[in-house]
Structure formats: structure tokens, C-alpha cells
Short mmCIF file of C-alpha atoms in Angstrom, two decimals:
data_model
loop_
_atom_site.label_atom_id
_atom_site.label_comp_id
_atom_site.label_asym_id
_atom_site.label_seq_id
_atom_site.Cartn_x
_atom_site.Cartn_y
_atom_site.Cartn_z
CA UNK A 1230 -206.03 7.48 -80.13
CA UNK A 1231 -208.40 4.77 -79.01
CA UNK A 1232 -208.05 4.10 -75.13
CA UNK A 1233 -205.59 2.03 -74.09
CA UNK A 1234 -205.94 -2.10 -73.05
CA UNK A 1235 -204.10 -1.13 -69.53
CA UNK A 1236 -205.19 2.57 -68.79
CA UNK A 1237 -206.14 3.00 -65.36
CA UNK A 1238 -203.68 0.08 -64.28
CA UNK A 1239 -201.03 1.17 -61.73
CA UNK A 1240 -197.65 -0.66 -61.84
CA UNK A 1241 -194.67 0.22 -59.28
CA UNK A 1242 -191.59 -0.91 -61.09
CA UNK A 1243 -188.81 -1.65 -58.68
CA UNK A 1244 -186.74 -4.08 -60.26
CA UNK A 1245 -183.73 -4.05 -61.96
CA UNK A 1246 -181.11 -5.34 -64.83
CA UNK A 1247 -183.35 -6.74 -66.63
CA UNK A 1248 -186.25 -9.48 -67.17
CA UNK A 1249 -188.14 -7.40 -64.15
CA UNK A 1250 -187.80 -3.70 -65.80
CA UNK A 1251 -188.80 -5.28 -69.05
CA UNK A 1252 -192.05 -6.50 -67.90
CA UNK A 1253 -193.21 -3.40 -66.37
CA UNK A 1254 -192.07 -1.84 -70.02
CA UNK A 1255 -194.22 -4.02 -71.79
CA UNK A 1256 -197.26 -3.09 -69.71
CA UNK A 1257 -196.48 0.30 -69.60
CA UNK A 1258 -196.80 0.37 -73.70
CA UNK A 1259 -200.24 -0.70 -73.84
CA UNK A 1260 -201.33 2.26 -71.48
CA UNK A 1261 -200.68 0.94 -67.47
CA UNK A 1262 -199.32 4.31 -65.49
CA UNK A 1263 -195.82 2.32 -64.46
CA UNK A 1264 -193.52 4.46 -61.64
CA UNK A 1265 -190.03 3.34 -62.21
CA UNK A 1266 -188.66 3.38 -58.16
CA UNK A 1267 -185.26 4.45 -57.97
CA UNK A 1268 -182.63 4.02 -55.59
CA UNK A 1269 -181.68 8.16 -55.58
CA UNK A 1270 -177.92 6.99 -57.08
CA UNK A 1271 -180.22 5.77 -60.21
CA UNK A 1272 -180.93 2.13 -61.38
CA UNK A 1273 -177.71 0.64 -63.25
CA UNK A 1274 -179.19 0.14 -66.30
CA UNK A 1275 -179.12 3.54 -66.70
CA UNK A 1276 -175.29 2.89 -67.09
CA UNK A 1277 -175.78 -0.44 -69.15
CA UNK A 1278 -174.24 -0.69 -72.56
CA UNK A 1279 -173.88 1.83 -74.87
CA UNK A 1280 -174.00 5.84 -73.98
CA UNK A 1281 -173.98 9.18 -75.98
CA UNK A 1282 -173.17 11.86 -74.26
CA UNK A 1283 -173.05 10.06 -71.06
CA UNK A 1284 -176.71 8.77 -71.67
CA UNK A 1285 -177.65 5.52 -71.22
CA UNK A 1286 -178.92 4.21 -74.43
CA UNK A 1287 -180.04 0.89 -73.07
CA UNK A 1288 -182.39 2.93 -70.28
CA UNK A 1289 -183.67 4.78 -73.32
CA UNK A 1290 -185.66 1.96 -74.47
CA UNK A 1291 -185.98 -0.23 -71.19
CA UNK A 1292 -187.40 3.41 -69.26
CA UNK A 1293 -190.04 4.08 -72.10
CA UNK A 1294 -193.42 4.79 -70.85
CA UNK A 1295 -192.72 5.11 -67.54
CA UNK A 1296 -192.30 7.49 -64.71
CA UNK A 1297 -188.98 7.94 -62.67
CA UNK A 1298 -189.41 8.43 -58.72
CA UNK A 1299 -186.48 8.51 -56.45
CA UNK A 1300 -186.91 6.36 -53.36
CA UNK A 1301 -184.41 5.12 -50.68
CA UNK A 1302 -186.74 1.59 -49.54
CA UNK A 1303 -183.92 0.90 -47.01
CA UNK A 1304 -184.76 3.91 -44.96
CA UNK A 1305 -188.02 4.14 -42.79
CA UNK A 1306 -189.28 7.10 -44.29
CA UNK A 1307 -188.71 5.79 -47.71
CA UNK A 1308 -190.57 2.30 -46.66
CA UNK A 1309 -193.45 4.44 -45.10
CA UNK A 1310 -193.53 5.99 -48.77
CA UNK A 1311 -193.65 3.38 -50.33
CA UNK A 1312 -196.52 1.63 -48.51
CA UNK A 1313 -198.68 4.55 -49.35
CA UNK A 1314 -197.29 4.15 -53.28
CA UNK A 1315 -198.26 0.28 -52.89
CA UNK A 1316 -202.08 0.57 -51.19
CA UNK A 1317 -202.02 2.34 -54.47
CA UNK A 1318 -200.91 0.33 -57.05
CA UNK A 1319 -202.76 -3.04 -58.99
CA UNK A 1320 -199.20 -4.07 -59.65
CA UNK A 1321 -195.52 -4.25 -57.71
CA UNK A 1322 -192.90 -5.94 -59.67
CA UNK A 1323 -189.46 -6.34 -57.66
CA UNK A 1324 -186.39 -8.35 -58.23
CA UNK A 1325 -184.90 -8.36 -54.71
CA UNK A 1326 -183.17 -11.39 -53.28
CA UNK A 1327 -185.96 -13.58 -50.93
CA UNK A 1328 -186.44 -11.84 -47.90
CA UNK A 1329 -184.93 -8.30 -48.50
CA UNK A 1330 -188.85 -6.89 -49.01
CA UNK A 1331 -189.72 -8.34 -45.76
CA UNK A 1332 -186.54 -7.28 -43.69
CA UNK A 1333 -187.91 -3.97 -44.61
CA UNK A 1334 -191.20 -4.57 -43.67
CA UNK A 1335 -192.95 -4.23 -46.87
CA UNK A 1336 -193.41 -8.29 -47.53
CA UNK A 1337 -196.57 -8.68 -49.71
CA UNK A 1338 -198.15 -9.89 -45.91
CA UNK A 1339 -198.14 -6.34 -45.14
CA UNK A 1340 -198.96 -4.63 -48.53
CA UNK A 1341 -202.00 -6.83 -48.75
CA UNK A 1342 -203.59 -5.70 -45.64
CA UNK A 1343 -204.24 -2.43 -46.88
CA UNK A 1344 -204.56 -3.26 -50.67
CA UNK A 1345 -206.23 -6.85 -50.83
CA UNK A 1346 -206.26 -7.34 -54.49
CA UNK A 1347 -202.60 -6.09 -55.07
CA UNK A 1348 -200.24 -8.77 -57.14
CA UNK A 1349 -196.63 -8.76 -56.20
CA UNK A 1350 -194.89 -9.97 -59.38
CA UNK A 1351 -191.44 -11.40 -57.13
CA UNK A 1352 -188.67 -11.97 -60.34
CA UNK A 1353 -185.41 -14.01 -59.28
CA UNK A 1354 -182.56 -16.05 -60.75
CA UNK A 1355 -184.09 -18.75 -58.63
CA UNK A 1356 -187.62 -18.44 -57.39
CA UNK A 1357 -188.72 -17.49 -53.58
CA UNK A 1358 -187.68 -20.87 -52.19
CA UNK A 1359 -184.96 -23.89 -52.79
CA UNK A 1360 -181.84 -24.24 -52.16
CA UNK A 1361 -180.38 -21.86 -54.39
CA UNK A 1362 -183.10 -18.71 -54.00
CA UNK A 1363 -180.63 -17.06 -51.85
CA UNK A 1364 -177.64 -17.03 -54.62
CA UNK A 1365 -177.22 -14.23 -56.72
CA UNK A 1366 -179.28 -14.95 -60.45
CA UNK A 1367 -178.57 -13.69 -63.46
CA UNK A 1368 -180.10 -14.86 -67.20
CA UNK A 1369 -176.56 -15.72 -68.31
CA UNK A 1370 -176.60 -18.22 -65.30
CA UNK A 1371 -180.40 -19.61 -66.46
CA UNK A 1372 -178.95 -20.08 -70.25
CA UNK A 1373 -176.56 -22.61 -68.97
CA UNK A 1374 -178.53 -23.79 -66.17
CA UNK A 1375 -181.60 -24.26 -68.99
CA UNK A 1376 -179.57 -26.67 -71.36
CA UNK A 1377 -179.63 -23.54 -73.74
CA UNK A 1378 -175.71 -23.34 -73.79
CA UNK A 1379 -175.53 -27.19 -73.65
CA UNK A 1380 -177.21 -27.14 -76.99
CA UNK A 1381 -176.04 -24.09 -78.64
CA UNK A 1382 -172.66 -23.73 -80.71
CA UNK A 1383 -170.93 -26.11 -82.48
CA UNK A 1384 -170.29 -30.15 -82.25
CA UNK A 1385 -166.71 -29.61 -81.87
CA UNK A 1386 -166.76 -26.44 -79.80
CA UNK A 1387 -167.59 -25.69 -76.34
CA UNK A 1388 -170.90 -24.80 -75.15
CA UNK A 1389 -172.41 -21.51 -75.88
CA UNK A 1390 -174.17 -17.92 -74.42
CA UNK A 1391 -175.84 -15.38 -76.46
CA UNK A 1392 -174.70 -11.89 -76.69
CA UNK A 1393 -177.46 -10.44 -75.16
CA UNK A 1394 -180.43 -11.16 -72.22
CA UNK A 1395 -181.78 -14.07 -73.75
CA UNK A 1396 -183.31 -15.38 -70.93
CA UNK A 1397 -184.15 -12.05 -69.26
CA UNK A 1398 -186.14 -11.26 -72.25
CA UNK A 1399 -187.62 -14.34 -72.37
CA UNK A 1400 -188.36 -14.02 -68.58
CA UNK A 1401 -190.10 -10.67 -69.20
CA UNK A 1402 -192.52 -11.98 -71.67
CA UNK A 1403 -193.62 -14.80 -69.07
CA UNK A 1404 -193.69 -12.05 -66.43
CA UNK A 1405 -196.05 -9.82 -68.60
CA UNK A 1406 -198.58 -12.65 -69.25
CA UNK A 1407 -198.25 -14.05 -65.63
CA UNK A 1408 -199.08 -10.52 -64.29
CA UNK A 1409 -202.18 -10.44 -66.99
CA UNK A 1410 -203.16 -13.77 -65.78
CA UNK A 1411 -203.57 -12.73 -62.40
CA UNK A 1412 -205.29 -9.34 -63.00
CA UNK A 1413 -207.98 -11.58 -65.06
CA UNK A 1414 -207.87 -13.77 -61.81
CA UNK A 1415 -208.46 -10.80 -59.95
CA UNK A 1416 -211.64 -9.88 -61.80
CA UNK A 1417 -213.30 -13.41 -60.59
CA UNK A 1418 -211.63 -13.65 -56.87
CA UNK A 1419 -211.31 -9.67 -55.84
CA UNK A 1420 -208.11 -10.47 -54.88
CA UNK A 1421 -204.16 -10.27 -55.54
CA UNK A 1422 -201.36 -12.58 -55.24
CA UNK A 1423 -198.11 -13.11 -55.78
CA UNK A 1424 -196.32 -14.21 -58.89
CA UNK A 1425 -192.86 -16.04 -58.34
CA UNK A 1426 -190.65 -15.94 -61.45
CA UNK A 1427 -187.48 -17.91 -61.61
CA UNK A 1428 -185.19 -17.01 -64.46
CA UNK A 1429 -183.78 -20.27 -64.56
CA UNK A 1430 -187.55 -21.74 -65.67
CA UNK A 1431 -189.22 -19.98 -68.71
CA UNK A 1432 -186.44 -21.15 -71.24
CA UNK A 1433 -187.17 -24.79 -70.44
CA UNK A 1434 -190.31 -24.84 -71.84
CA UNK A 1435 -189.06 -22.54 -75.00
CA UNK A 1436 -186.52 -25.46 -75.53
CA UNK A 1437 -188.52 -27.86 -76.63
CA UNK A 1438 -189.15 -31.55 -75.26
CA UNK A 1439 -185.25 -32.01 -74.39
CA UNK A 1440 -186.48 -32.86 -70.66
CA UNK A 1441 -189.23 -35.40 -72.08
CA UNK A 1442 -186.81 -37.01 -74.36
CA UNK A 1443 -184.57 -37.74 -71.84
CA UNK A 1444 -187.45 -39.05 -69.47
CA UNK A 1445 -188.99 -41.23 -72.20
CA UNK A 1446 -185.44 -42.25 -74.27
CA UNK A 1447 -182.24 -41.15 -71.90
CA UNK A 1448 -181.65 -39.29 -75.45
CA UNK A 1449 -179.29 -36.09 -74.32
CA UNK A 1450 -179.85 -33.28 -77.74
CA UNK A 1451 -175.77 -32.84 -78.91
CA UNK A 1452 -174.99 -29.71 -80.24
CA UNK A 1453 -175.51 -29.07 -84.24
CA UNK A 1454 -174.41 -25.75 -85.13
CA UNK A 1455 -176.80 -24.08 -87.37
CA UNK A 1456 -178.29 -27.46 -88.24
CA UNK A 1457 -181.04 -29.32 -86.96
CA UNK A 1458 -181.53 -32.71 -85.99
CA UNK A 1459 -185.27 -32.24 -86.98
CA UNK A 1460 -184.93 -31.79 -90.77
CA UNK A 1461 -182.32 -30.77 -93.61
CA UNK A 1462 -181.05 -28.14 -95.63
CA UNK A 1463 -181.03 -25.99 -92.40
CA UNK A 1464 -178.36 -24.16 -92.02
CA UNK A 1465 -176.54 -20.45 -92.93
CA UNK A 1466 -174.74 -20.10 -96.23
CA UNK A 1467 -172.77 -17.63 -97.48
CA UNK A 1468 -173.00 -15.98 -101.07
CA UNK A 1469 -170.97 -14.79 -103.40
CA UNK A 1470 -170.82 -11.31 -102.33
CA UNK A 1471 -169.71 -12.14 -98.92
CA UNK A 1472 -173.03 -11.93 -96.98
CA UNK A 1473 -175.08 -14.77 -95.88
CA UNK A 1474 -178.37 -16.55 -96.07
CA UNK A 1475 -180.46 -19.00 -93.68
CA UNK A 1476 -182.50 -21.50 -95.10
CA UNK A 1477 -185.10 -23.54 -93.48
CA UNK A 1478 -187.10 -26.66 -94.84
CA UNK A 1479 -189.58 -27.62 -92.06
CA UNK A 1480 -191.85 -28.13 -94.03
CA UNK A 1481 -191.27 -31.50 -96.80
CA UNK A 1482 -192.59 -29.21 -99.46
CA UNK A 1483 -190.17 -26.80 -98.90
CA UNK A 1484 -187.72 -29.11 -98.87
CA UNK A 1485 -188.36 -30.53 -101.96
CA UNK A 1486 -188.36 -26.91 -104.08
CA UNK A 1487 -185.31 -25.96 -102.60
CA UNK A 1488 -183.57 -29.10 -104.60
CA UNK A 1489 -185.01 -28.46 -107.71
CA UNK A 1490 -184.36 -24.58 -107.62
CA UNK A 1491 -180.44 -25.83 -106.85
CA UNK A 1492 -180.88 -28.22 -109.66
CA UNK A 1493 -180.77 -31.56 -107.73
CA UNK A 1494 -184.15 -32.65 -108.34
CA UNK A 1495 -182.81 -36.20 -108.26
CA UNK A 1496 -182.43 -35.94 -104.73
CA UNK A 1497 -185.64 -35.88 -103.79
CA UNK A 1498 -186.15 -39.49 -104.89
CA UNK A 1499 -183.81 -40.71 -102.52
CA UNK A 1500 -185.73 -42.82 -99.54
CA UNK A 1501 -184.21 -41.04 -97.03
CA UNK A 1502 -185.50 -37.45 -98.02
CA UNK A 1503 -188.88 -38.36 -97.36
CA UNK A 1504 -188.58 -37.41 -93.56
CA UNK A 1505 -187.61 -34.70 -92.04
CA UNK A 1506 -184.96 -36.37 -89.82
CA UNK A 1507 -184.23 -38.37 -92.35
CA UNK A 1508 -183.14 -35.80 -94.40
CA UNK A 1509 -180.79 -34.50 -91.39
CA UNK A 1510 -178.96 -37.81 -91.36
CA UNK A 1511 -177.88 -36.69 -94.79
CA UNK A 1512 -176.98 -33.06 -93.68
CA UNK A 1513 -173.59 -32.99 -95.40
CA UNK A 1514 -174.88 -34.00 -98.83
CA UNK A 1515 -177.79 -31.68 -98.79
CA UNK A 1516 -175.76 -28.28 -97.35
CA UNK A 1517 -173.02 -29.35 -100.53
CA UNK A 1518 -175.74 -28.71 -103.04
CA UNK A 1519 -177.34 -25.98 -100.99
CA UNK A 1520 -173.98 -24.01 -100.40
CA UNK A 1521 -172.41 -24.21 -103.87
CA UNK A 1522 -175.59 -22.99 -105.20
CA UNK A 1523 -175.36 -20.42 -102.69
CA UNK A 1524 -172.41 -19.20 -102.84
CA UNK A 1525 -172.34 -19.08 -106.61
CA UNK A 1526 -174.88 -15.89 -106.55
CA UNK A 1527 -175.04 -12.53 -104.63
CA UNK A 1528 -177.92 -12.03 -101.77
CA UNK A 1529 -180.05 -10.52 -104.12
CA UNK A 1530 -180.21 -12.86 -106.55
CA UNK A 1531 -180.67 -15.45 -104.17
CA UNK A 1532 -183.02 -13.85 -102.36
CA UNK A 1533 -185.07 -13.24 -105.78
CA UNK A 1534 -184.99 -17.09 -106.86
CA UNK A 1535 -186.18 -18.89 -103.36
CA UNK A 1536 -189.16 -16.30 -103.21
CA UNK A 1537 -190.03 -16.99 -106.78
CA UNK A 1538 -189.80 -20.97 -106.13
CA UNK A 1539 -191.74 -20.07 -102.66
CA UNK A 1540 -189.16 -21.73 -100.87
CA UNK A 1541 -188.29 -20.25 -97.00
CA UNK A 1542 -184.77 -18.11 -97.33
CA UNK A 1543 -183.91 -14.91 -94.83
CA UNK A 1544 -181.23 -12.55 -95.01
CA UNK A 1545 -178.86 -12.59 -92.02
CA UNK A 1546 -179.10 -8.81 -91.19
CA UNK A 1547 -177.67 -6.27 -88.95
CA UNK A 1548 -179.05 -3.39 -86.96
CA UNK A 1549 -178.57 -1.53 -90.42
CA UNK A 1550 -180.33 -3.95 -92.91
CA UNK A 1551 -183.47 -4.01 -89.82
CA UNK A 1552 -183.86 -0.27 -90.21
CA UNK A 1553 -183.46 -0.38 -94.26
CA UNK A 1554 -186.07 -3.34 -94.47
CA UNK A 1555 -189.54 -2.79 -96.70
CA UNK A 1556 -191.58 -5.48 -94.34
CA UNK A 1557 -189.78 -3.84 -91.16
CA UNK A 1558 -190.98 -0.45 -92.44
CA UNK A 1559 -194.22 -1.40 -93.27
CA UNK A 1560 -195.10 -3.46 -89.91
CA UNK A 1561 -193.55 -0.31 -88.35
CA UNK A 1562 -191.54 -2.45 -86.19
CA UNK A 1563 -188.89 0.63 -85.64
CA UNK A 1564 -190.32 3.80 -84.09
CA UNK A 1565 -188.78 6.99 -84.63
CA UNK A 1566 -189.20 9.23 -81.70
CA UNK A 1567 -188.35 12.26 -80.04
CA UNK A 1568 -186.35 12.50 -76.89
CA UNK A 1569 -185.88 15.73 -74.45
CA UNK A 1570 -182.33 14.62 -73.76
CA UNK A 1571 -181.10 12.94 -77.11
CA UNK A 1572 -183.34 14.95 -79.56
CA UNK A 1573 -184.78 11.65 -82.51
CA UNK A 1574 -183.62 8.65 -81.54
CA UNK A 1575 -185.12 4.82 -82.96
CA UNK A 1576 -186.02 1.69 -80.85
CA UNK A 1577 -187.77 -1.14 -81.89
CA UNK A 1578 -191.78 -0.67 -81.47
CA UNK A 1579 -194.19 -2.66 -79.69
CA UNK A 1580 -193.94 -6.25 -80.08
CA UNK A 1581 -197.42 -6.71 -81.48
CA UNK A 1582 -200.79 -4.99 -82.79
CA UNK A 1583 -203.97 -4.91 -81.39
CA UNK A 1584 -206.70 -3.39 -84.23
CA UNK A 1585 -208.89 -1.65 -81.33
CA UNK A 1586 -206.94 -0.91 -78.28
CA UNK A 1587 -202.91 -0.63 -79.79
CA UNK A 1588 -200.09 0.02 -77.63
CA UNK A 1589 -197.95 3.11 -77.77
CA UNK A 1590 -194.37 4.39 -76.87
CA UNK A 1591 -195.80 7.90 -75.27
CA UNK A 1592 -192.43 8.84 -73.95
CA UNK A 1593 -188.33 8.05 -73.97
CA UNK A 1594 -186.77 6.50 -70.57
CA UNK A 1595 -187.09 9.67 -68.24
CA UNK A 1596 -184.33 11.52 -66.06
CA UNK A 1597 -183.68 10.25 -62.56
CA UNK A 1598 -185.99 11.42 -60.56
CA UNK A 1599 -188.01 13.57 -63.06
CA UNK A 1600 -191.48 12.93 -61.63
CA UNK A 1601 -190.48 12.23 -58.05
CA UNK A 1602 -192.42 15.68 -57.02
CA UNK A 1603 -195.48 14.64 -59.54
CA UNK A 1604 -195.99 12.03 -57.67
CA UNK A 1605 -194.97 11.90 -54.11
CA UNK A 1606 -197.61 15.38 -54.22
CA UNK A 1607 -200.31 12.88 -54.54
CA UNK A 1608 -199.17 12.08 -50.70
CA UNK A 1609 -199.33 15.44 -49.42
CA UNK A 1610 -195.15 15.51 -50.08
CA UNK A 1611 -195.05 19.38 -50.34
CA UNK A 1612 -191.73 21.11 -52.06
CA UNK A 1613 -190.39 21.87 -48.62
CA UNK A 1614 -191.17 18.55 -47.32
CA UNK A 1615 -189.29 17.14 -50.85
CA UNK A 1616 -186.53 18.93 -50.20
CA UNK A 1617 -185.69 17.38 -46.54
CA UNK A 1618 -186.14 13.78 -48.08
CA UNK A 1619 -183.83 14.76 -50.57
CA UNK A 1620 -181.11 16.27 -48.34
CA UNK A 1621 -181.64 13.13 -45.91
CA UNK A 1622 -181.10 11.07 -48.97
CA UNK A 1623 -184.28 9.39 -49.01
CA UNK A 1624 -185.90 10.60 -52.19
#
């Protein structure tokens, strides 16, 4: 194995549920030594979703390449600990409401003075300051605070969330590359700073220009379903075996082979088709030709005849068509690996390849606490010493 884009970068993770933990994951795969800090009762996502066996599934993936330590921060031995950890560390990610690092003394003021270039990545509902930074922040309250529920679900229907941390995941992402930013910075300057994330921000620039449109038009985006206001056929249909397809035409070429493999070539000589929006003023018309085409034919064969007229159709697929999937398989987006606790288990694999320094999932989410004496020994925290701090509740 070719050495690693992040080896040698140390990253104190001590944030939790979820866009915080994530980032720290992220870095950890392409090689940074990340020490998961735990509360000694364990972080909840070690409880989150799914179990077997009473293990967390969810912690399985989110724990990956890291290292669990056991740490109380709200006692004074545990802060004292933890300074030493942090004069330590290139990286601190936390996710506690504005002011709790501080009330314990361990505000990036502090940390700084005996590690000048550290960066304190600081990940909130609401960023370090407003009127809101004190309230509790979760991603579900960013997707409707974002317009992302405003524009999601259909024209008739209410507003709607995802099931599942879209904007924590998003969040993470931004987090990664904001903490890469500042380590480049850190090359030029010599020294840290601190990173605020608010939840509430990365998924307005994924949305699009809804905030310029209204500035420039007052136009508010309605909801559309599966459709788009941007261009037409766009939408999910279902075939005749009871599964179902998407089908985009972005592009006007695609558009236009899509018609004549559904054998309304004439279509395309209608004025309106020429434009992508213009096209989505005639949604209804175009989905009718789409959908009875469709839904005349199994996946398969549908499938087969939009690749072979190079027009843009995907399967809509569960977990169990991902990990049955030839281009999944051969990108090696799902790793199979072993865990102490669960014996093989798959996750998905590293989000993306790099051809000289690639990432790689070394390890499984650990047990609580399993490297607390690993690494508190590089203190001078001696087995009899780690055994007070454990009956005191600290570690």
C-alpha cells in the first residue's frame, strides 16, 4: 500500500450524531490517525438505527478508521487530559453548543497557546454566533430551514424530509474540505484556526440559485414531484413488471432520442420542445408517451433499449440491487470487511479514488473505549493510574 494523503495527521473526534463524526470518518479513510473521544457511557450513535446482537450497525460504518478513547471533558482531570490530547493534535472537530468548550476551559483561546497551528473544526445547527446558535440543531431542522422541504414532495402534498441525514451528510463533506482548506492554509501561515460550520448553510448552495431567483425575479421554486421545471421527460416510471425507472433529458439530445425510441418522433417538431423549459411546460404530454412506453416492458428490456438508443435511464434500486450491481462491483463502491465483533460485514467504500495515494477502510467502528490505554500511555497514564480514572468515572 502506497502511503496515505493524511498519514501523520492527528484528528481528535469529539462530536456527535452526525455531520461532525462523519467528517473526522472521511479523513480518517485517507490515512489521518482520528481518536474518537467518548463520553465513558459511549457516543449515541453507537445506539443509532439498526443493531445485531445489540451492536450498533450505524457506529459500524460512522467509527471506521478510528480509535475509541473514553474521556469525561466535564471533569477537571478529564479537561487536563484532554489539553495534553489537543497540544497534540493538527485537528479537533466538536459539535458542542457555543460556549460549552469554553465553560470548560478548553476554548480554542486556550488550546492555541500551546499548539499555535491547531484548527478547531466548531460544527452546529447554527454557527458560533446569531440569534439562534444557542438552540438545539439538528439536519432535519436545516432541510426545512434550507428550502429543501419547501421544494421537495409533491404539488398537492405537504412539504417534505428525507429519510435519512441529508444535510448532516452534506455538512460532513463541507466540513472535510473546510478542514483541508485550512491545513493547506496552514502550510503558508504556520498557523490554525477555527472553522465554524452551520448545518443550516451547506444545502443552500447545493440547492441551486432559488435565493438568486428570488433576489433578481421574486420567483419562489413550487414543488414538482419527480419533475423538473428545468426540462422534460423527467420523471420515475414504472414498468410492467412492477419496478421502476428514472429518466432524465438534460441534455436536448437526449431528449430528442428518448421520443423516437417511444415512437413519437413527431414530437420533437413541436416549437416548444426545443427548450428545455419549454419542454417542462408540456410535462403531461411528454410523461404520457414516456410512461405507456414504460410501462408496456419489464426493467430489463427497458433498460436494454435506452442504452442502445444512448439515451440517460437508471434503475430505482434498493440496498439489494446496489450490492448485485456490475458497475457497483467493478468501482468497488461496497467493501467487504472483517469485523472482531460482527465477523464480515459490507459498507459502502470510500467515496472516491485517488491513483497514487488511495484511501482505505483499515478497521470496523471500535469498542468503547478499546484504545483508551493505547493512548492515554502516550501521557505517562500508567494501568494503575487508568484504573483510578476509570473508577472516578473520568476515563
Amino acid at each position: 500500500m502506497s502511503v496515505q494523503a493524511l498519514a501523520g495527521i492527528k484528528v481528535l473526534d469529539v462530536a456527535t450524531l452526525f455531520a461532525g463524526p462523519m467528517a473526522a470518518t472521511l479523513l480518517g479513510d485517507h490515512g489521518a490517525e482520528v481518536i474518537k473521544v467518548e463520553h465513558p457511557r459511549g457516543d449515541p450513535s453507537r445506539t443509532h438505527g439498526a443493531s445485531k446482537d445489540g451492536i450498533g450497525l450505524w457506529w459500524k460504518m460512522l467509527g471506521r478508521n478510528k480509535k475509541s478513547l473514553t474521556l469525561y471533558l466535564g471533569s477537571p482531570e478529564g479537561q487536563r487530559l484532554f489539553r495534553e490530547l489537543a497540544a497534540d493534535a493538527d485537528v479537533i472537530i466538536e459539535n458542542f453548543r457555543p460556549g460549552t468548550l469554553e465553560r470548560w476551559g478548553l476554548g480554542y483561546d486556550v488550546l492555541a497557546q500551546d499548539n499555535p497551528g491547531l484548527i478547531l473544526a466548531r460544527v452546529t445547527g447554527f454557527g458560533q454566533f446569531g440569534p439562534y446558535a444557542t438552540r438545539p440543531g439538528f439536519g432535519t431542522l436545516a432541510e426545512a430551514m434550507s428550502g429543501f422541504a419547501a421544494l421537495t414532495g409533491e404539488p398537492d402534498g405537504p412539504p417534505t424530509l428525507p429519510p435519512f441525514g441529508l444535510a448532516d451528510g452534506v455538512a460532513a463533506l463541507t466540513t472535510a474540505f473546510g478542514i483541508m482548506t485550512a491545513l493547506h492554509a496552514r502550510h503558508a501561515t504556520g498557523r490554525g484556526q477555527i472553522l465554524d460550520m452551520a448545518i443550516i448553510e451547506p444545502l443552500l448552495t447545493v440547492l441551486g440559485p432559488q435565493i438568486t431567483a428570488y433576489d433578481q425575479l421574486g420567483v419562489l421554486q413550487p414543488r414538482t414531484g419527480n419533475r423538473s421545471t428545468n426540462n422534460a421527460p423527467r420523471n420515475t416510471y414504472q414498468c410492467s413488471d412492477g419496478s421502476w425507472v428514472a429518466v432524465s433529458t438534460s441534455a436536448q439530445s437526449i431528449a430528442e432520442r428518448v421520443m423516437r425510441l417511444v415512437g413519437r418522433p413527431e414530437l420533437i417538431e413541436e416549437p416548444w420542445f426545443a427548450a428545455g423549459r419549454t419542454r417542462a411546460e408540456h410535462a403531461d404530454e411528454l410523461d404520457d408517451a414516456v410512461g405507456s412506453w414504460i410501462a408496456a416492458r419489464g426493467r430489463d428490456e427497458v433498460v436494454s433499449a435506452f442504452e442502445e438508443a444512448q439515451a440517460a435511464v437508471a434503475p430505482i434500486y434498493t440496498a439489494a440491487d446496489i450490492m448485485s450491481d456490475p458497475q457497483y462491483a467493478a468501482l468497488g463502491s461496497v467493501l467487504r470487511i472483517e469485523d472482531p465483533e460482527l465477523g464480515t460485514l459490507r459498507m459502502p467504500n470510500i467515496p472516491f479514488r485517488l491513483s497514487d495515494t488511495p484511501g482505505e477502510i483499515r478497521s470496523t467502528g471500535p469498542r468503547l473505549g478499546e484504545h483508551t490505554a493505547e493512548i492515554l500511555a502516550r501521557f505517562g497514564v500508567g494501568e494503575q493510574r487508568l484504573s483510578e480514572l476509570r473508577e472516578q468515572g473520568v476515563a
